[in-house]
Short mmCIF file of C-alpha atoms in Angstrom, two decimals:
data_model
loop_
_atom_site.label_atom_id
_atom_site.label_comp_id
_atom_site.label_asym_id
_atom_site.label_seq_id
_atom_site.Cartn_x
_atom_site.Cartn_y
_atom_site.Cartn_z
CA UNK Z 297 -10.91 -3.54 -21.80
CA UNK Z 298 -8.59 -0.57 -21.45
CA UNK Z 299 -9.48 1.08 -24.75
CA UNK Z 300 -13.18 0.42 -24.14
CA UNK Z 301 -13.10 2.12 -20.76
CA UNK Z 302 -11.02 4.97 -22.12
CA UNK Z 303 -13.43 5.48 -25.02
CA UNK Z 304 -16.53 5.24 -22.84
CA UNK Z 305 -15.09 7.93 -20.56
CA UNK Z 306 -14.28 10.10 -23.55
CA UNK Z 307 -10.72 10.82 -22.48
CA UNK Z 308 -7.68 11.02 -24.71
CA UNK Z 309 -5.02 8.35 -25.04
CA UNK Z 310 -2.49 10.75 -23.53
CA UNK Z 311 -4.60 11.13 -20.39
CA UNK Z 312 -5.27 7.40 -20.26
CA UNK Z 313 -1.51 6.72 -20.13
CA UNK Z 314 -1.57 8.29 -16.66
CA UNK Z 315 -5.09 7.39 -15.56
CA UNK Z 316 -5.20 3.76 -16.75
CA UNK Z 317 -2.62 2.30 -14.36
CA UNK Z 318 -4.31 3.96 -11.37
CA UNK Z 319 -7.71 2.58 -12.36
CA UNK Z 320 -6.40 -0.96 -12.70
CA UNK Z 321 -4.27 -0.83 -9.54
CA UNK Z 322 -7.09 0.66 -7.44
CA UNK Z 323 -9.37 -2.16 -8.52
CA UNK Z 324 -6.62 -4.71 -7.80
CA UNK Z 325 -5.97 -3.35 -4.30
CA UNK Z 326 -9.64 -3.44 -3.29
CA UNK Z 327 -10.21 -6.81 -4.95
CA UNK Z 328 -7.16 -8.56 -3.48
CA UNK Z 329 -7.10 -7.03 -0.01
CA UNK Z 330 -10.82 -6.64 0.68
CA UNK Z 331 -12.55 -8.83 -1.92
CA UNK Z 332 -14.53 -5.77 -3.00
CA UNK Z 333 -15.49 -5.04 -6.60
CA UNK Z 334 -15.02 -1.33 -7.20
CA UNK Z 335 -16.04 0.43 -10.42
CA UNK Z 336 -14.76 3.56 -12.09
CA UNK Z 337 -17.73 5.93 -12.40
CA UNK Z 338 -15.98 8.84 -14.05
CA UNK Z 339 -12.82 10.89 -14.52
CA UNK Z 340 -12.59 14.66 -14.17
CA UNK Z 341 -9.71 17.04 -14.78
CA UNK Z 342 -9.40 19.85 -12.26
CA UNK Z 343 -6.81 22.30 -11.01
CA UNK Z 344 -7.84 22.15 -7.37
CA UNK Z 345 -9.95 19.84 -5.30
CA UNK Z 346 -12.49 20.08 -2.48
CA UNK Z 347 -12.89 16.63 -0.98
CA UNK Z 348 -16.42 15.44 -0.31
CA UNK Z 349 -15.07 12.61 1.78
CA UNK Z 350 -13.90 12.41 5.37
CA UNK Z 351 -10.38 11.04 5.22
CA UNK Z 352 -7.58 11.40 2.65
CA UNK Z 353 -4.20 9.74 2.27
CA UNK Z 354 -1.38 11.51 0.39
CA UNK Z 355 1.77 10.21 -1.21
CA UNK Z 356 4.33 12.34 -3.05
CA UNK Z 357 6.02 11.18 -6.24
CA UNK Z 358 9.58 12.25 -7.03
CA UNK Z 359 12.34 11.23 -9.40
CA UNK Z 360 11.14 10.12 -12.85
CA UNK Z 361 7.71 11.70 -12.27
CA UNK Z 362 6.78 14.45 -9.81
CA UNK Z 363 3.37 14.91 -8.27
CA UNK Z 364 0.98 13.65 -5.63
CA UNK Z 365 -1.52 10.84 -5.23
CA UNK Z 366 -4.53 11.32 -2.96
CA UNK Z 367 -7.01 8.63 -1.96
CA UNK Z 368 -10.15 10.02 -0.30
CA UNK Z 369 -12.80 7.90 1.39
CA UNK Z 370 -15.95 8.53 3.38
CA UNK Z 371 -16.67 7.16 6.84
CA UNK Z 372 -18.72 4.20 5.61
CA UNK Z 373 -16.05 3.00 3.20
CA UNK Z 374 -13.31 3.52 5.79
CA UNK Z 375 -15.23 1.80 8.60
CA UNK Z 376 -16.24 -1.18 6.44
CA UNK Z 377 -12.66 -1.63 5.21
CA UNK Z 378 -11.26 -1.37 8.73
CA UNK Z 379 -13.80 -3.93 9.95
CA UNK Z 380 -12.86 -6.28 7.11
CA UNK Z 381 -9.19 -6.00 8.02
CA UNK Z 382 -9.41 -6.11 11.81
CA UNK Z 383 -12.77 -7.69 12.64
CA UNK Z 384 -13.71 -4.62 14.67
CA UNK Z 385 -15.87 -1.78 13.33
CA UNK Z 386 -14.50 1.66 14.30
CA UNK Z 387 -16.87 4.29 15.64
CA UNK Z 388 -14.77 7.29 14.62
CA UNK Z 389 -11.92 8.17 12.27
CA UNK Z 390 -9.33 6.96 14.73
CA UNK Z 391 -5.70 5.90 14.33
CA UNK Z 392 -6.72 2.52 12.86
CA UNK Z 393 -8.82 4.17 10.15
CA UNK Z 394 -6.06 6.68 9.33
CA UNK Z 395 -3.52 3.87 9.17
CA UNK Z 396 -5.83 1.95 6.84
CA UNK Z 397 -6.30 4.92 4.49
CA UNK Z 398 -2.54 5.50 4.46
CA UNK Z 399 -1.86 1.87 3.59
CA UNK Z 400 -4.51 1.81 0.83
CA UNK Z 401 -2.89 4.94 -0.62
CA UNK Z 402 0.53 3.34 -0.35
CA UNK Z 403 -0.57 0.18 -2.16
CA UNK Z 404 -2.41 2.06 -4.94
CA UNK Z 405 0.44 4.50 -5.52
CA UNK Z 406 3.12 1.83 -5.17
CA UNK Z 407 1.61 -0.64 -7.59
CA UNK Z 408 0.60 2.09 -10.08
CA UNK Z 409 4.05 3.64 -10.31
CA UNK Z 410 5.49 0.41 -11.68
CA UNK Z 411 2.93 0.42 -14.50
CA UNK Z 412 3.43 4.05 -15.52
CA UNK Z 413 6.52 3.31 -17.59
CA UNK Z 414 8.65 6.10 -16.10
CA UNK Z 415 11.93 4.95 -14.62
CA UNK Z 416 13.08 5.83 -11.14
CA UNK Z 417 9.88 7.06 -9.49
CA UNK Z 418 10.18 7.28 -5.72
CA UNK Z 419 7.32 7.49 -3.23
CA UNK Z 420 7.15 9.36 0.04
CA UNK Z 421 5.71 7.73 3.12
CA UNK Z 422 1.92 8.26 3.31
CA UNK Z 423 0.37 11.17 5.19
CA UNK Z 424 -3.30 11.16 6.23
CA UNK Z 425 -5.68 14.02 7.00
CA UNK Z 426 -9.27 13.82 8.23
CA UNK Z 427 -12.12 16.29 8.43
CA UNK Z 428 -15.50 16.79 6.85
CA UNK Z 429 -15.13 18.17 3.30
CA UNK Z 430 -11.50 19.11 3.84
CA UNK Z 431 -9.61 20.96 1.08
CA UNK Z 432 -6.70 19.60 -0.87
CA UNK Z 433 -4.66 21.88 -3.09
CA UNK Z 434 -2.22 20.54 -5.61
CA UNK Z 435 0.76 22.41 -7.03
CA UNK Z 436 -0.54 25.10 -9.41
CA UNK Z 437 1.56 23.61 -12.20
CA UNK Z 438 -0.03 20.19 -11.90
CA UNK Z 439 -2.72 18.52 -13.96
CA UNK Z 440 -5.08 16.74 -11.60
CA UNK Z 441 -7.14 13.78 -12.71
CA UNK Z 442 -9.88 12.84 -10.27
CA UNK Z 443 -11.02 9.22 -10.56
CA UNK Z 444 -14.44 8.62 -9.02
CA UNK Z 445 -15.11 5.05 -7.91
CA UNK Z 446 -18.11 3.26 -6.46
CA UNK Z 447 -17.78 0.45 -3.94
CA UNK Z 448 -20.23 -1.79 -2.04
CA UNK Z 449 -20.01 0.68 0.86
CA UNK Z 450 -20.13 3.98 -1.00
CA UNK Z 451 -18.07 6.21 -3.26
CA UNK Z 452 -14.41 7.13 -2.96
CA UNK Z 453 -11.90 8.91 -5.16
CA UNK Z 454 -8.30 8.72 -6.29
CA UNK Z 455 -6.67 11.98 -7.36
CA UNK Z 456 -3.56 11.91 -9.50
CA UNK Z 457 -1.74 15.24 -9.68
CA UNK Z 458 1.26 15.23 -12.02
CA UNK Z 459 3.54 18.24 -12.48
CA UNK Z 460 3.31 19.72 -15.97
CA UNK Z 461 6.92 20.94 -16.10
CA UNK Z 462 8.35 17.47 -16.73
CA UNK H 233 8.42 -20.88 16.07
CA UNK H 234 8.82 -17.16 16.72
CA UNK H 235 8.11 -14.70 13.91
CA UNK H 236 9.05 -11.01 13.70
CA UNK H 237 6.69 -8.81 11.64
CA UNK H 238 8.02 -5.34 10.75
CA UNK H 239 5.76 -2.78 9.07
CA UNK H 240 5.08 0.87 9.90
CA UNK H 241 1.40 0.28 9.16
CA UNK H 242 -0.36 -1.23 12.16
CA UNK H 243 -3.20 -2.42 9.97
CA UNK H 244 -0.82 -4.21 7.62
CA UNK H 245 0.78 -5.90 10.63
CA UNK H 246 -2.71 -7.02 11.69
CA UNK H 247 -3.41 -8.46 8.23
CA UNK H 248 -0.16 -10.40 8.24
CA UNK H 249 -0.61 -11.59 11.81
CA UNK H 250 -4.15 -12.80 11.07
CA UNK H 251 -2.70 -14.92 8.28
CA UNK H 252 -0.06 -16.25 10.66
CA UNK H 253 -2.70 -17.11 13.26
CA UNK H 254 -4.77 -18.90 10.60
CA UNK H 255 -1.90 -21.34 10.08
CA UNK H 256 -1.29 -21.78 13.78
CA UNK H 257 1.57 -19.33 14.22
CA UNK H 258 0.81 -17.27 17.32
CA UNK H 259 4.27 -16.46 18.68
CA UNK H 260 4.66 -13.12 16.91
CA UNK H 261 6.69 -10.02 17.71
CA UNK H 262 5.73 -6.69 16.07
CA UNK H 263 8.02 -3.83 15.02
CA UNK H 264 6.73 -0.46 13.77
CA UNK H 265 9.95 0.59 12.02
CA UNK H 266 13.23 -0.83 10.83
CA UNK H 267 15.31 0.16 13.83
CA UNK H 268 12.81 -1.42 16.20
CA UNK H 269 12.89 -4.56 14.04
CA UNK H 270 16.64 -4.91 14.51
CA UNK H 271 16.35 -4.30 18.26
CA UNK H 272 13.57 -6.89 18.61
CA UNK H 273 15.51 -9.33 16.49
CA UNK H 274 18.44 -9.10 18.92
CA UNK H 275 16.11 -9.39 21.90
CA UNK H 276 13.88 -12.26 20.75
CA UNK H 277 15.92 -14.22 18.19
CA UNK H 278 13.00 -14.99 15.83
CA UNK H 279 13.02 -17.92 13.40
CA UNK H 280 11.43 -15.97 10.55
CA UNK H 281 11.25 -12.25 9.66
CA UNK H 282 8.56 -10.59 7.52
CA UNK H 283 9.46 -7.00 6.73
CA UNK H 284 8.11 -4.07 4.76
CA UNK H 285 10.57 -2.10 2.60
CA UNK H 286 9.52 1.54 3.07
CA UNK H 287 9.62 2.30 6.78
CA UNK H 288 10.80 5.25 8.85
CA UNK H 289 14.06 5.13 10.86
CA UNK H 290 15.51 2.27 8.82
CA UNK H 291 14.25 0.69 5.59
CA UNK H 292 13.46 -2.99 5.23
CA UNK H 293 16.43 -3.33 2.91
CA UNK H 294 18.70 -1.93 5.62
CA UNK H 295 17.12 -4.32 8.12
CA UNK H 296 17.98 -7.27 5.88
CA UNK H 297 21.55 -6.04 5.48
CA UNK H 298 21.87 -5.51 9.24
CA UNK H 299 20.54 -8.97 10.11
CA UNK H 300 22.75 -10.69 7.55
CA UNK H 301 25.67 -8.63 8.85
CA UNK H 302 24.97 -10.10 12.29
CA UNK H 303 25.38 -13.54 10.77
CA UNK H 304 21.70 -14.54 10.82
CA UNK H 305 20.67 -17.09 8.21
CA UNK H 306 16.96 -17.29 9.05
CA UNK H 307 14.41 -16.78 6.26
CA UNK H 308 13.53 -13.12 5.64
CA UNK H 309 10.54 -12.28 3.46
CA UNK H 310 10.13 -8.77 2.06
CA UNK H 311 6.46 -7.72 1.78
CA UNK H 312 6.29 -4.46 -0.16
CA UNK H 313 4.73 -2.36 -2.90
CA UNK H 314 8.19 -2.11 -4.52
CA UNK H 315 7.81 -4.46 -7.46
CA UNK H 316 10.35 -3.36 -10.05
CA UNK H 317 12.85 -6.00 -11.11
CA UNK H 318 15.86 -3.99 -9.96
CA UNK H 319 14.34 -3.70 -6.49
CA UNK H 320 13.63 -7.40 -6.25
CA UNK H 321 17.22 -8.06 -7.30
CA UNK H 322 18.52 -5.56 -4.72
CA UNK H 323 16.52 -7.29 -2.00
CA UNK H 324 17.73 -10.75 -2.96
CA UNK H 325 21.32 -9.50 -3.19
CA UNK H 326 20.98 -7.98 0.30
CA UNK H 327 19.99 -11.39 1.60
CA UNK H 328 16.21 -11.61 1.32
CA UNK H 329 14.98 -15.17 1.07
CA UNK H 330 11.67 -14.37 -0.61
CA UNK H 331 9.62 -11.46 -1.87
CA UNK H 332 5.89 -10.68 -1.85
CA UNK H 333 4.37 -7.61 -3.46
CA UNK H 334 1.40 -5.67 -2.06
CA UNK H 335 -1.46 -5.91 -2.73
CA UNK H 336 -1.74 -9.64 -2.17
CA UNK H 337 -4.51 -12.14 -1.57
CA UNK H 338 -4.63 -13.73 1.88
CA UNK H 339 -4.38 -17.23 0.41
CA UNK H 340 -1.25 -16.29 -1.48
CA UNK H 341 0.38 -14.94 1.69
CA UNK H 342 -0.52 -18.14 3.55
CA UNK H 343 0.94 -20.28 0.75
CA UNK H 344 4.11 -18.22 0.87
CA UNK H 345 4.36 -18.54 4.65
CA UNK H 346 3.74 -22.30 4.53
CA UNK H 347 7.08 -22.71 2.78
CA UNK H 348 8.94 -21.33 5.75
CA UNK H 349 6.93 -22.60 8.68
CA UNK H 350 8.56 -25.38 10.65
CA UNK H 351 6.81 -27.07 13.53
#
């Protein structure tokens, strides 16, 4: 499955070494915690990023690999996920929604780091920002892979920014 | 049976507590960080502790060490994204009774909890 997806996306094996674990772990997190099937729609490589979503969770990587992981979701995805977890649908991007996005980021980053094959990677605690089409800027020396996913409640993205000086 | 749930994510605490409620466990105390977990442990004397690893103030690993240092022998389950073998070993060596990695399926959490629930 891995090579098929990699080939269909037209990305190199070297890029897939980084991207692959995040694809699998993102699908696992949504499948196990929410019973949602999410699909990878595409991968783009960019130096900077302008989010088209409403809420983003960040986690820093240090130790064996340095960089940042960002999970960005729109209101519909965030509200549906919060409702699935709590039984109550939020009406705004409140503390529950931010907590949810932070925890999704934590689970995706945490489970992915163990599949990357680099020893001693540490994660920071998640940070969450909200705002319509907010900007996220990675370190200028980082390669950023943007993974675009679709879900039953709309699109979301996972950005993987890894420092090039490693 | 009183259960202490420690996680800095409120939504994760809700997920865990919903699973506890589904198996009839409603006497639950919540802690939002490791230090609060230790304080609530001393205050309430729970019969089971479920703790995250990465938390502000005090990590879950430090919580386990603190509770074992106090002489507690109750079951402590670590629920965490930390899944590397050396981390599991560190948790068990610190005194963790069991270990569950995130993400998890609700049924799997309930099965895990069933092992430690006493009526």
